[in-house]
Amino acid sequence: MRAKHLVIVLFFLLCIALFAANPGFVVANNNCVGLKTYVETLRDEALDQPVTNVFTTWHDPAGSLPGYCEVTGRIFPETDFAVRLPAIWNGRSIHFGGGGWDGYVGAVDATSLQLGYASSTSNGGHVGRPPVPVLDGSFGLKDPYYDTFIGGTNPYSCQKIVDFGNRALREAPLLAKQIINWYYGMDALYSYYSGGSTGGREGLVSAQKDYDLYDGLYIMFPTGGHIPVCSRGLWNSIQGAELLPIFSTKAIALHNAVYGKCDSVDGLIDGVIEDPRKCNFDHLTDLPACPGDVDAEGCFTLAHRTALKEIFTGPHNSTGQLYIGTPLSAEWLRDPADPASTGFGAALYDVLMPDLFKYIVFDPPPGPDWDMMSFDWETDPDIVKASTCQQCYDPPGCTNTVIYTLTDELDAVTYSPNVAPNMGGFAPLKDKGGKIVQWHGWSDALVSPLTSSILYDTVLADDAETPSFWKLYMAPGVGHGDPAIGWPPTWTEGFGALVEWVEKGVEPVAIIGTRAENAAWGWPVRTRPICPYPEVARYKGAGSIDEAANFTCATVVPATVDIKQTKVKVGKGSFKAMMTIPEGYTFGNKKDISAAVSEGASAKRIDLNKKKGI
């Protein structure tokens, strides 16, 4: 009998030891009712105000969702949050970012719950206006103008701006950590962040300002800086004002011109532009001009071509470049015969842009009838950059008033005059061992993908060890979170790579993107490696171009090519070319060059010199 008891005790201790070494699934106590009482004792970090409006709900298993406890509440003044606690927990937590102007608490993420993650999310620091709710920028409209344009009062407008910019990104996951500890009786062993667009900006803020909260951050197509992104959207909307109403008559011609010149630059005609920066395209000369400069379908007047070139160039004035432009490849069409399938409309008008100027950055605010054409690009950008708000914390006397500079509160990254992190930089995250996996679609018309590539280049130039904690993936053919004509990383491939890196030290390499089959558009299933920036995927010269196995990640080396024979019969024959490799690269080993292609046709290597040429 004593031996039997001994075996049971030893077995129980062994289970504890195994769990401590390798976290498995933890069954929660499911005490949702008791959780409400506990959460009502909590206070926020910055203002030391009590958590209010606390409710807890137990959700029974339904369909593919497991049972879970949900707690919601409010952080003063208007940050609503939700924490979802699965009955069977995997020992990890994840905080989800928002989108657009935020204003609502994110819905349940089924995938994370199914995988056993305890998750949290918030409304980004403010509640959208009823009754819809209206998810706009009016939350930042100060008194007495709020009553003039909206009706009522908004005494914490400045605090809501700060909360939208960064405070809500800290307070909600901080509370979630305490709630998780109470509910499961232990802290999460690993904590993650995931967000795209505005949520991507929030991820870049969190990686700098709240690095202590996370072990890994999954950042998707981030807006970077809220004020400069809206400024670029304003520039594009002004340039595209004349073109937008008639763009359906131009979309196919624009696509054909850009993709006709740029698709083959990467050596493969596959309907996708691997790196649009490599294409030398001039909108003034490469777009079909309308005869006599009279507008007609399928051609572009000088005004149209100039507007498109300005969108490509980006905002500028007499002092120089103000922000990043829209790179080529955003002109994609899902269906080459259907202008309605274009993604370029977002480059012609940004629906989120006007609210910044209507309600927030000008004093006095012009309100909902603001005319975007009135923006003075010589003087107003400086006014916008210097814009402030002030918040009184002890009304009615207001002896404690804080003034906030909006660019400091809203922008994870600055872009003028130089690109730079704006919330403290990424060194502290690197020093604590945190990791970032980030991706952005090269064909994003709403948020320029150059915001991601240039930021990464800037940080890399300052710290050569940046790839040791941060991997950027630029996804060809992908729009703003939209598969478009390319292949985005899936949750499994993207976020899964982050988890493997954080928990097992497996450094990510190529992430396999997948484009689903679509018979109506003539799409087969396509997989393709998305390579860690600045590497790009290159076709090996054999096999299906729809299979990832037939591609390799390569570092592009600039070289000069001298074609010795210019007359080649189409579809037959070959020609000789001498490739001169820049000094400093050694290609004596044949393995160094896996393949050479010319618009999909393979080339045979002939060693003329063991150190140069193919």
C-alpha positions as a printed NumPy array, in Angstrom:
array([[  0.   ,   0.   ,   0.   ],
       [  2.801,   2.39 ,   0.89 ],
       [  4.588,   1.482,  -2.359],
       [  1.451,   2.225,  -4.374],
       [  1.149,   5.66 ,  -2.779],
       [  4.819,   6.262,  -3.465],
       [  4.329,   5.495,  -7.161],
       [  1.42 ,   7.935,  -7.389],
       [  3.359,  10.724,  -5.718],
       [  6.402,  10.167,  -7.881],
       [  4.242,  10.122, -11.005],
       [  2.556,  13.386,  -9.965],
       [  5.909,  15.053,  -9.365],
       [  7.172,  13.774, -12.705],
       [  4.205,  15.397, -14.476],
       [  4.993,  18.72 , -12.822],
       [  8.626,  18.452, -13.878],
       [  7.681,  17.613, -17.467],
       [  5.298,  20.557, -17.652],
       [  7.892,  22.951, -16.305],
       [ 10.387,  21.814, -18.922],
       [  7.963,  21.581, -21.837],
       [  4.703,  23.527, -21.425],
       [  1.722,  21.472, -22.44 ],
       [ -1.956,  22.256, -22.082],
       [ -3.214,  23.638, -18.782],
       [ -6.826,  23.143, -17.806],
       [ -8.251,  26.362, -16.336],
       [-10.322,  26.562, -13.179],
       [-13.112,  28.143, -15.271],
       [-14.001,  30.504, -12.41 ],
       [-15.45 ,  33.248, -14.585],
       [-17.671,  34.594, -11.808],
       [-14.782,  35.022,  -9.392],
       [-12.699,  36.638, -12.117],
       [-15.101,  39.598, -12.279],
       [-14.491,  40.456,  -8.638],
       [-10.735,  40.262,  -9.121],
       [-10.642,  42.467, -12.237],
       [-12.663,  45.145, -10.445],
       [ -9.725,  45.531,  -8.023],
       [ -7.248,  46.363, -10.814],
       [ -6.034,  49.827, -11.824],
       [ -4.276,  51.159, -14.897],
       [ -0.547,  51.898, -14.866],
       [ -0.339,  55.475, -16.177],
       [ -3.264,  57.264, -14.488],
       [ -3.935,  54.888, -11.566],
       [ -7.665,  54.741, -12.273],
       [ -9.878,  51.728, -11.448],
       [-11.006,  49.319, -14.141],
       [-14.74 ,  49.752, -14.692],
       [-17.615,  48.214, -16.699],
       [-16.341,  44.722, -15.898],
       [-18.303,  41.743, -17.21 ],
       [-17.407,  38.08 , -17.475],
       [-19.056,  35.47 , -19.665],
       [-18.441,  31.765, -19.971],
       [-18.777,  30.452, -23.55 ],
       [-19.456,  26.753, -23.954],
       [-17.678,  24.91 , -26.773],
       [-19.364,  25.685, -30.089],
       [-18.371,  24.281, -33.456],
       [-14.595,  24.452, -33.753],
       [-14.259,  26.842, -30.807],
       [-13.32 ,  25.472, -27.392],
       [-14.947,  26.63 , -24.194],
       [-13.521,  29.89 , -22.899],
       [-14.035,  32.632, -20.352],
       [-14.316,  36.186, -21.672],
       [-13.781,  39.251, -19.507],
       [-14.405,  42.782, -20.757],
       [-13.866,  46.133, -19.083],
       [-12.872,  49.757, -19.492],
       [ -9.624,  51.594, -18.76 ],
       [-10.122,  55.312, -18.065],
       [-11.245,  57.232, -19.976],
       [-12.48 ,  55.11 , -22.887],
       [-10.189,  52.148, -23.623],
       [-12.401,  49.073, -23.761],
       [-10.672,  45.703, -23.7  ],
       [-11.427,  41.995, -23.865],
       [ -9.456,  39.007, -22.61 ],
       [-10.365,  35.494, -23.802],
       [ -9.201,  32.569, -21.688],
       [ -9.569,  29.06 , -23.166],
       [-10.427,  26.235, -20.818],
       [ -7.469,  24.321, -22.217],
       [ -4.497,  26.674, -22.265],
       [ -1.187,  26.184, -24.053],
       [  0.763,  28.406, -21.659],
       [  1.02 ,  31.328, -24.119],
       [ -0.64 ,  34.717, -24.568],
       [ -1.192,  36.918, -27.594],
       [ -2.362,  40.518, -27.879],
       [ -4.064,  41.558, -31.129],
       [ -3.815,  45.053, -32.618],
       [ -6.622,  47.009, -34.236],
       [ -7.246,  48.559, -37.648],
       [ -8.1  ,  51.857, -39.321],
       [ -9.041,  54.454, -36.716],
       [ -9.873,  51.615, -34.278],
       [-12.924,  52.388, -32.093],
       [-14.106,  48.823, -31.464],
       [-12.956,  45.767, -29.532],
       [-11.665,  43.075, -31.872],
       [-13.77 ,  39.986, -32.459],
       [-12.798,  36.55 , -31.21 ],
       [ -9.84 ,  35.139, -33.135],
       [-10.827,  31.538, -33.748],
       [ -7.357,  30.278, -34.713],
       [ -5.636,  31.446, -31.541],
       [ -8.409,  30.035, -29.353],
       [ -8.268,  26.7  , -31.143],
       [ -4.522,  26.598, -30.554],
       [ -5.018,  27.323, -26.864],
       [ -3.725,  30.905, -26.668],
       [ -5.063,  33.289, -24.041],
       [ -5.724,  36.442, -26.064],
       [ -6.432,  40.121, -25.476],
       [ -7.444,  43.077, -27.598],
       [ -8.805,  46.61 , -27.176],
       [-10.658,  49.351, -29.028],
       [ -7.495,  51.434, -29.427],
       [ -8.415,  53.96 , -26.747],
       [-11.852,  55.215, -27.78 ],
       [-15.372,  54.152, -28.693],
       [-16.675,  54.782, -32.202],
       [-19.539,  57.268, -32.399],
       [-23.03 ,  55.759, -32.265],
       [-25.214,  54.538, -33.734],
       [-23.199,  52.635, -36.387],
       [-20.612,  53.077, -34.705],
       [-18.775,  55.648, -36.815],
       [-15.119,  54.583, -36.851],
       [-13.523,  57.907, -37.697],
       [-11.104,  60.445, -36.223],
       [-13.713,  62.565, -34.46 ],
       [-12.652,  61.099, -31.102],
       [ -9.712,  63.551, -31.299],
       [-11.919,  66.621, -31.849],
       [-11.546,  68.957, -28.882],
       [-14.155,  71.064, -27.101],
       [-15.977,  73.301, -27.911],
       [-15.657,  72.206, -31.553],
       [-16.96 ,  68.737, -30.759],
       [-20.343,  70.228, -29.903],
       [-20.272,  72.386, -33.048],
       [-19.61 ,  69.557, -35.475],
       [-20.798,  66.407, -33.666],
       [-22.897,  67.425, -30.668],
       [-22.083,  67.023, -26.985],
       [-18.753,  67.269, -25.195],
       [-15.413,  65.465, -25.495],
       [-13.298,  66.504, -22.475],
       [-10.682,  63.77 , -22.942],
       [-10.058,  64.237, -26.661],
       [ -6.306,  64.672, -26.208],
       [ -6.033,  61.657, -23.902],
       [ -7.863,  59.576, -26.511],
       [ -5.307,  60.634, -29.124],
       [ -2.494,  59.556, -26.809],
       [ -4.327,  56.317, -26.02 ],
       [ -4.866,  55.59 , -29.723],
       [ -1.214,  56.323, -30.411],
       [  0.37 ,  54.235, -27.671],
       [ -1.144,  54.126, -24.176],
       [ -3.91 ,  51.627, -24.983],
       [ -1.241,  49.388, -26.522],
       [  0.352,  49.042, -23.096],
       [ -2.514,  49.197, -20.639],
       [ -4.684,  46.462, -22.189],
       [ -1.981,  43.741, -22.418],
       [ -0.698,  44.724, -18.948],
       [ -4.131,  44.03 , -17.485],
       [ -4.345,  40.846, -19.53 ],
       [ -1.116,  39.587, -17.957],
       [ -2.567,  40.051, -14.465],
       [ -5.846,  38.405, -15.45 ],
       [ -4.054,  35.418, -16.999],
       [ -1.967,  34.947, -13.859],
       [ -5.058,  34.979, -11.626],
       [ -7.087,  32.68 , -13.865],
       [ -4.465,  30.03 , -14.561],
       [ -2.345,  30.471, -11.437],
       [  0.807,  31.285, -13.413],
       [  2.215,  33.799, -15.893],
       [  2.25 ,  33.019, -19.596],
       [  5.508,  31.332, -20.504],
       [  5.625,  33.195, -23.825],
       [  3.852,  36.418, -24.813],
       [  3.207,  37.491, -28.412],
       [  1.754,  40.379, -30.407],
       [ -0.012,  40.246, -33.775],
       [ -1.413,  43.096, -35.866],
       [ -1.714,  44.475, -39.392],
       [ -2.181,  47.931, -40.965],
       [ -2.929,  50.23 , -38.001],
       [ -2.292,  47.121, -35.921],
       [  1.063,  46.882, -37.687],
       [  1.885,  50.439, -36.63 ],
       [  0.84 ,  49.455, -33.127],
       [  3.24 ,  46.533, -33.367],
       [  6.117,  48.839, -34.334],
       [  5.201,  51.074, -31.374],
       [  5.046,  48.101, -29.02 ],
       [  8.381,  46.708, -30.231],
       [ 10.02 ,  49.985, -29.188],
       [  7.956,  51.331, -26.298],
       [  6.555,  48.141, -24.744],
       [  9.332,  45.669, -25.491],
       [  9.1  ,  44.343, -21.922],
       [  5.641,  42.91 , -22.64 ],
       [  6.501,  40.569, -25.499],
       [  8.818,  37.773, -26.514],
       [  7.83 ,  38.035, -30.172],
       [  5.87 ,  40.37 , -32.444],
       [  4.177,  39.448, -35.725],
       [  3.792,  42.692, -37.695],
       [  1.883,  42.853, -40.975],
       [  1.742,  45.674, -43.592],
       [  2.217,  48.412, -40.946],
       [  1.211,  52.023, -41.53 ],
       [  4.38 ,  53.118, -39.715],
       [  3.569,  56.733, -38.909],
       [ -0.067,  57.779, -38.666],
       [  0.472,  61.422, -39.526],
       [  2.805,  60.89 , -42.514],
       [  0.645,  58.023, -43.815],
       [ -2.397,  60.286, -43.817],
       [ -0.301,  63.009, -45.452],
       [  0.665,  60.621, -48.229],
       [ -2.989,  59.593, -48.558],
       [ -3.891,  63.263, -48.878],
       [ -1.249,  63.799, -51.578],
       [ -2.468,  60.784, -53.535],
       [ -6.118,  61.792, -53.184],
       [ -5.402,  65.281, -54.519],
       [ -3.322,  63.931, -57.422],
       [ -5.932,  61.296, -58.228],
       [ -9.019,  63.507, -57.915],
       [ -9.422,  63.93 , -61.676],
       [ -8.486,  60.362, -62.513],
       [-10.548,  58.504, -59.897],
       [-14.018,  58.989, -61.477],
       [-12.84 ,  57.639, -64.854],
       [-10.283,  55.107, -63.669],
       [-12.358,  52.134, -64.847],
       [-11.492,  53.211, -68.4  ],
       [ -7.767,  53.326, -67.553],
       [ -7.136,  50.452, -65.156],
       [ -6.411,  47.815, -67.781],
       [ -4.133,  50.105, -69.809],
       [ -2.228,  51.099, -66.663],
       [ -1.793,  47.469, -65.638],
       [ -0.685,  46.387, -69.099],
       [  1.883,  49.159, -69.378],
       [  3.454,  48.6  , -65.947],
       [  3.376,  44.824, -65.946],
       [  4.326,  44.671, -69.626],
       [  7.587,  46.422, -68.828],
       [  8.247,  45.266, -65.267],
       [  7.058,  41.645, -65.014],
       [ 10.086,  40.252, -66.833],
       [ 12.689,  42.273, -64.918],
       [ 13.109,  39.462, -62.391],
       [ 13.768,  36.986, -65.223],
       [ 10.349,  35.351, -65.16 ],
       [  7.046,  36.358, -66.729],
       [  4.551,  35.104, -64.17 ],
       [  2.1  ,  37.972, -63.625],
       [  3.979,  39.177, -60.547],
       [  6.699,  41.792, -60.098],
       [  9.247,  40.392, -57.639],
       [ 10.823,  43.735, -56.653],
       [  9.214,  46.807, -58.25 ],
       [ 12.201,  48.993, -57.342],
       [ 14.198,  47.236, -60.065],
       [ 11.95 ,  48.436, -62.904],
       [ 12.843,  51.67 , -64.678],
       [  9.37 ,  52.944, -65.556],
       [  8.536,  56.538, -66.508],
       [  4.818,  57.354, -66.368],
       [  5.257,  60.295, -68.725],
       [  6.749,  58.243, -71.555],
       [  5.821,  54.607, -70.852],
       [  2.059,  55.059, -70.55 ],
       [  0.029,  55.269, -73.786],
       [ -0.684,  58.93 , -74.484],
       [ -4.081,  60.029, -75.776],
       [ -3.843,  61.342, -79.372],
       [ -4.019,  65.097, -79.366],
       [ -4.131,  64.927, -75.557],
       [ -7.893,  64.335, -75.826],
       [ -9.151,  61.896, -73.199],
       [-10.291,  58.505, -74.448],
       [-10.578,  54.969, -73.11 ],
       [ -7.332,  53.068, -72.708],
       [ -5.022,  56.091, -72.898],
       [ -3.764,  58.853, -70.626],
       [ -3.703,  62.607, -71.064],
       [ -0.652,  64.544, -69.937],
       [ -2.548,  65.513, -66.761],
       [ -3.27 ,  61.841, -66.016],
       [  0.32 ,  60.762, -66.629],
       [  1.645,  63.59 , -64.488],
       [ -0.725,  62.705, -61.631],
       [  0.323,  59.048, -61.717],
       [  3.989,  59.998, -61.711],
       [  3.392,  62.259, -58.694],
       [  1.697,  59.381, -56.852],
       [  4.724,  57.232, -57.665],
       [  7.112,  59.979, -56.52 ],
       [  5.276,  60.834, -53.299],
       [  4.638,  64.083, -51.416],
       [  7.209,  66.821, -51.922],
       [  7.533,  70.584, -51.958],
       [ 10.248,  73.136, -52.527],
       [ 12.179,  71.869, -49.504],
       [ 12.357,  68.312, -50.835],
       [ 10.734,  64.927, -50.301],
       [  8.158,  64.846, -47.486],
       [  7.149,  61.216, -47.576],
       [  7.458,  57.965, -49.482],
       [  5.624,  57.33 , -52.75 ],
       [  3.652,  54.375, -54.112],
       [  5.935,  51.869, -55.832],
       [  5.112,  50.071, -59.053],
       [  3.061,  46.814, -59.002],
       [  0.087,  48.254, -57.075],
       [ -1.586,  48.462, -60.522],
       [ -2.505,  44.771, -60.32 ],
       [ -5.663,  43.248, -61.788],
       [ -6.995,  39.959, -60.507],
       [ -8.81 ,  39.476, -63.8  ],
       [ -6.847,  41.059, -66.684],
       [-10.116,  41.725, -68.508],
       [-11.995,  43.311, -65.578],
       [-11.066,  46.877, -64.519],
       [-13.138,  46.451, -61.361],
       [-10.621,  43.867, -60.148],
       [ -7.888,  46.501, -59.749],
       [ -6.29 ,  47.322, -56.432],
       [ -5.031,  50.742, -57.503],
       [ -8.113,  52.64 , -56.363],
       [ -6.661,  52.877, -52.859],
       [ -3.735,  54.836, -54.315],
       [ -6.13 ,  57.356, -55.855],
       [ -8.2  ,  58.034, -52.737],
       [ -7.492,  57.182, -49.099],
       [-10.787,  57.079, -47.196],
       [ -9.067,  57.243, -43.775],
       [ -6.977,  60.305, -44.597],
       [ -9.462,  63.229, -44.275],
       [-10.264,  62.726, -40.576],
       [ -6.756,  63.668, -39.446],
       [ -7.148,  67.065, -41.089],
       [-10.851,  67.582, -40.366],
       [-10.658,  66.956, -36.645],
       [ -7.181,  66.655, -35.175],
       [ -4.13 ,  68.515, -36.496],
       [ -5.416,  72.015, -37.261],
       [ -6.309,  74.655, -34.681],
       [ -9.111,  75.521, -35.027],
       [-10.264,  72.295, -36.674],
       [-12.087,  72.888, -39.984],
       [-14.615,  70.112, -39.365],
       [-16.378,  67.66 , -41.679],
       [-16.697,  70.115, -44.597],
       [-12.937,  70.546, -44.966],
       [-11.789,  70.791, -48.586],
       [ -8.66 ,  68.733, -49.16 ],
       [ -7.714,  70.929, -52.116],
       [ -7.135,  73.799, -49.678],
       [ -4.062,  72.093, -48.188],
       [ -0.931,  74.189, -48.794],
       [  1.987,  71.812, -49.345],
       [  4.538,  74.574, -48.763],
       [  3.36 ,  75.594, -45.277],
       [  0.797,  73.12 , -43.913],
       [  3.156,  70.112, -43.539],
       [  5.15 ,  72.059, -40.936],
       [  1.93 ,  72.984, -39.112],
       [  0.878,  69.34 , -39.083],
       [  4.266,  68.143, -37.79 ],
       [  4.214,  70.715, -34.976],
       [  0.589,  70.064, -33.998],
       [ -0.114,  69.533, -30.294],
       [ -2.999,  68.772, -27.997],
       [ -3.363,  69.478, -24.294],
       [ -5.089,  67.456, -21.628],
       [ -6.305,  68.735, -18.271],
       [ -6.117,  66.084, -15.539],
       [ -7.796,  67.956, -12.655],
       [-10.817,  69.923, -13.876],
       [-12.214,  72.446, -13.383],
       [ -9.072,  74.312, -12.263],
       [ -6.729,  72.594, -14.719],
       [ -3.577,  73.162, -12.704],
       [ -2.253,  69.887, -14.102],
       [ -2.27 ,  70.276, -17.885],
       [  0.022,  68.242, -20.148],
       [  0.834,  69.249, -23.729],
       [  1.489,  66.419, -26.205],
       [  3.113,  66.686, -29.649],
       [  0.995,  64.552, -31.947],
       [  3.833,  63.164, -34.053],
       [  5.48 ,  61.93 , -30.83 ],
       [  2.294,  60.146, -29.79 ],
       [  0.974,  58.77 , -33.079],
       [  3.997,  57.835, -35.169],
       [  6.054,  54.685, -34.726],
       [  8.35 ,  55.95 , -37.488],
       [  9.274,  59.386, -38.839],
       [  9.898,  59.818, -42.567],
       [ 10.955,  63.427, -42.996],
       [ 13.624,  64.578, -43.342],
       [ 15.022,  61.102, -42.601],
       [ 13.48 ,  57.717, -41.857],
       [ 13.976,  56.799, -38.201],
       [ 12.25 ,  54.884, -35.382],
       [ 10.195,  57.309, -33.29 ],
       [  9.378,  55.454, -30.063],
       [ 12.798,  54.721, -28.618],
       [ 14.219,  52.354, -31.224],
       [ 14.483,  48.57 , -31.327],
       [ 17.728,  48.016, -29.409],
       [ 15.991,  47.245, -26.065],
       [ 13.892,  44.507, -27.706],
       [ 17.017,  43.031, -29.257],
       [ 18.889,  43.203, -25.928],
       [ 16.154,  41.297, -24.083],
       [ 16.126,  38.566, -26.755],
       [ 12.805,  39.54 , -28.345],
       [ 12.036,  38.748, -31.994],
       [ 10.102,  40.349, -34.848],
       [  8.706,  38.696, -37.955],
       [  7.257,  41.337, -40.278],
       [  5.804,  41.194, -43.759],
       [  4.453,  43.691, -46.25 ],
       [  3.014,  43.212, -49.742],
       [  4.956,  44.859, -52.571],
       [  1.629,  45.576, -54.307],
       [  0.059,  47.518, -51.417],
       [ -1.621,  50.632, -52.839],
       [ -2.948,  51.926, -49.499],
       [  0.212,  51.825, -47.364],
       [  3.436,  52.106, -49.313],
       [  5.536,  48.96 , -48.816],
       [  8.567,  51.235, -48.944],
       [  7.655,  52.239, -45.379],
       [  8.73 ,  48.747, -44.324],
       [ 11.754,  48.221, -46.57 ],
       [ 13.291,  51.651, -45.922],
       [ 12.752,  51.406, -42.164],
       [ 14.444,  48.012, -42.119],
       [ 17.315,  49.304, -44.27 ],
       [ 17.741,  52.231, -41.873],
       [ 17.892,  50.057, -38.77 ],
       [ 20.163,  47.558, -40.538],
       [ 22.581,  50.324, -41.543],
       [ 22.856,  51.301, -37.889],
       [ 23.107,  47.74 , -36.563],
       [ 24.451,  44.939, -38.765],
       [ 23.029,  42.383, -36.302],
       [ 19.438,  43.41 , -37.044],
       [ 18.663,  40.073, -38.823],
       [ 19.486,  38.296, -35.556],
       [ 16.211,  39.54 , -34.051],
       [ 14.14 ,  40.953, -36.924],
       [ 13.144,  39.305, -40.197],
       [ 11.332,  41.284, -42.872],
       [  9.473,  39.559, -45.719],
       [  8.408,  41.594, -48.746],
       [  5.64 ,  39.622, -50.456],
       [  5.363,  40.164, -54.237],
       [  1.881,  40.542, -55.676],
       [  0.201,  41.103, -52.305],
       [ -1.956,  44.167, -51.679],
       [ -2.957,  45.683, -48.355],
       [ -3.543,  42.43 , -46.524],
       [ -5.038,  41.163, -49.782],
       [ -3.637,  38.141, -51.649],
       [ -4.158,  40.16 , -54.828],
       [ -2.189,  38.237, -57.469],
       [  0.563,  36.986, -55.17 ],
       [  0.993,  34.697, -52.198],
       [  0.804,  36.03 , -48.644],
       [  2.246,  34.201, -45.658],
       [ -0.368,  32.13 , -43.877],
       [ -0.78 ,  32.227, -40.087],
       [  0.97 ,  28.871, -39.865],
       [  3.945,  29.901, -41.954],
       [  4.305,  33.473, -40.691],
       [  3.322,  33.498, -37.035],
       [  4.445,  29.9  , -36.745],
       [  7.954,  30.89 , -37.834],
       [  8.002,  33.528, -35.084],
       [  7.013,  30.973, -32.434],
       [  9.704,  28.54 , -33.592],
       [ 12.282,  31.331, -33.437],
       [ 11.277,  32.522, -29.974],
       [ 10.807,  29.15 , -28.334],
       [ 13.263,  26.886, -30.121],
       [ 15.818,  29.277, -31.559],
       [ 15.022,  28.189, -35.135],
       [ 15.938,  31.238, -37.211],
       [ 13.379,  31.822, -39.993],
       [ 14.489,  31.465, -43.586],
       [ 12.079,  31.451, -46.528],
       [  8.389,  31.478, -45.622],
       [  6.171,  29.622, -48.064],
       [  3.315,  31.733, -49.36 ],
       [  0.24 ,  30.18 , -50.986],
       [ -2.191,  31.576, -53.526],
       [ -5.436,  29.642, -53.674],
       [ -6.84 ,  28.26 , -56.907],
       [ -9.443,  30.398, -58.671],
       [-10.823,  28.898, -61.854],
       [-12.759,  32.074, -62.781],
       [ -9.532,  34.068, -62.937],
       [ -7.514,  31.217, -64.412],
       [ -5.386,  30.815, -61.3  ],
       [ -3.913,  27.449, -60.376],
       [ -2.723,  26.828, -56.843],
       [  0.622,  28.583, -56.537],
       [  3.229,  28.349, -53.82 ],
       [  6.324,  30.489, -53.723],
       [  9.083,  31.135, -51.19 ],
       [  8.937,  34.606, -49.644],
       [ 12.549,  35.291, -48.834],
       [ 13.963,  37.214, -45.895],
       [ 14.659,  40.744, -47.107],
       [ 16.743,  41.721, -49.03 ],
       [ 16.888,  38.277, -50.667],
       [ 14.436,  37.526, -53.478],
       [ 12.999,  34.338, -54.947],
       [ 14.589,  33.227, -58.222],
       [ 13.356,  30.512, -60.565],
       [ 15.852,  27.661, -60.935],
       [ 15.08 ,  27.335, -64.625],
       [ 13.164,  24.053, -64.594],
       [  9.832,  22.773, -63.319],
       [  6.491,  24.45 , -62.702],
       [  6.568,  28.13 , -61.791],
       [  3.619,  27.416, -59.479],
       [  5.68 ,  25.241, -57.121],
       [  7.894,  26.72 , -54.441],
       [ 10.4  ,  23.877, -54.744],
       [ 11.489,  25.256, -58.123],
       [ 12.67 ,  28.547, -56.638],
       [ 15.582,  29.541, -54.477],
       [ 16.285,  32.59 , -52.328],
       [ 19.085,  34.683, -53.77 ],
       [ 20.971,  37.849, -53.086],
       [ 20.814,  40.031, -56.18 ],
       [ 24.241,  41.234, -57.268],
       [ 24.354,  44.104, -59.783],
       [ 26.239,  43.031, -62.874],
       [ 26.81 ,  44.206, -66.44 ],
       [ 25.938,  41.969, -69.383],
       [ 27.539,  42.226, -72.815],
       [ 25.513,  40.395, -75.469],
       [ 27.84 ,  39.109, -78.203],
       [ 25.159,  38.02 , -80.658],
       [ 22.046,  40.118, -81.17 ],
       [ 20.173,  38.153, -83.856],
       [ 18.223,  35.324, -82.253],
       [ 15.3  ,  33.545, -83.853],
       [ 12.277,  33.78 , -81.555],
       [ 11.641,  30.481, -79.811],
       [ 14.883,  28.89 , -81.021],
       [ 18.623,  29.095, -80.682],
       [ 20.806,  30.714, -78.11 ],
       [ 23.115,  33.656, -77.691],
       [ 26.297,  34.274, -75.773],
       [ 26.601,  36.909, -73.09 ],
       [ 29.499,  37.974, -70.936],
       [ 28.478,  38.828, -67.367],
       [ 30.863,  41.008, -65.407],
       [ 30.568,  40.615, -61.639],
       [ 31.525,  43.533, -59.376],
       [ 34.803,  43.229, -57.529],
       [ 34.504,  41.692, -54.092],
       [ 32.335,  38.726, -55.152],
       [ 33.882,  35.324, -55.795],
       [ 32.151,  32.803, -58.007],
       [ 34.791,  30.122, -58.385],
       [ 32.477,  27.551, -56.823],
       [ 29.652,  26.586, -59.176],
       [ 27.298,  26.311, -56.216],
       [ 27.485,  30.051, -55.742],
       [ 25.285,  30.591, -58.811],
       [ 22.447,  28.091, -58.827],
       [ 20.804,  29.311, -62.031],
       [ 20.687,  32.096, -64.581],
       [ 17.511,  32.889, -66.47 ],
       [ 16.364,  35.342, -69.118],
       [ 12.602,  35.834, -68.906],
       [ 12.122,  32.216, -67.947],
       [ 14.574,  30.639, -70.389],
       [ 17.399,  28.824, -68.645],
       [ 21.02 ,  29.605, -69.402],
       [ 23.906,  27.173, -69.47 ],
       [ 26.957,  28.136, -67.479],
       [ 30.328,  28.104, -69.196],
       [ 33.308,  28.961, -67.01 ],
       [ 35.543,  31.385, -68.863],
       [ 37.331,  32.286, -65.676],
       [ 36.95 ,  30.415, -62.438],
       [ 36.506,  33.663, -60.57 ],
       [ 34.308,  35.589, -62.975],
       [ 31.504,  35.22 , -65.38 ],
       [ 29.037,  32.582, -66.444]])
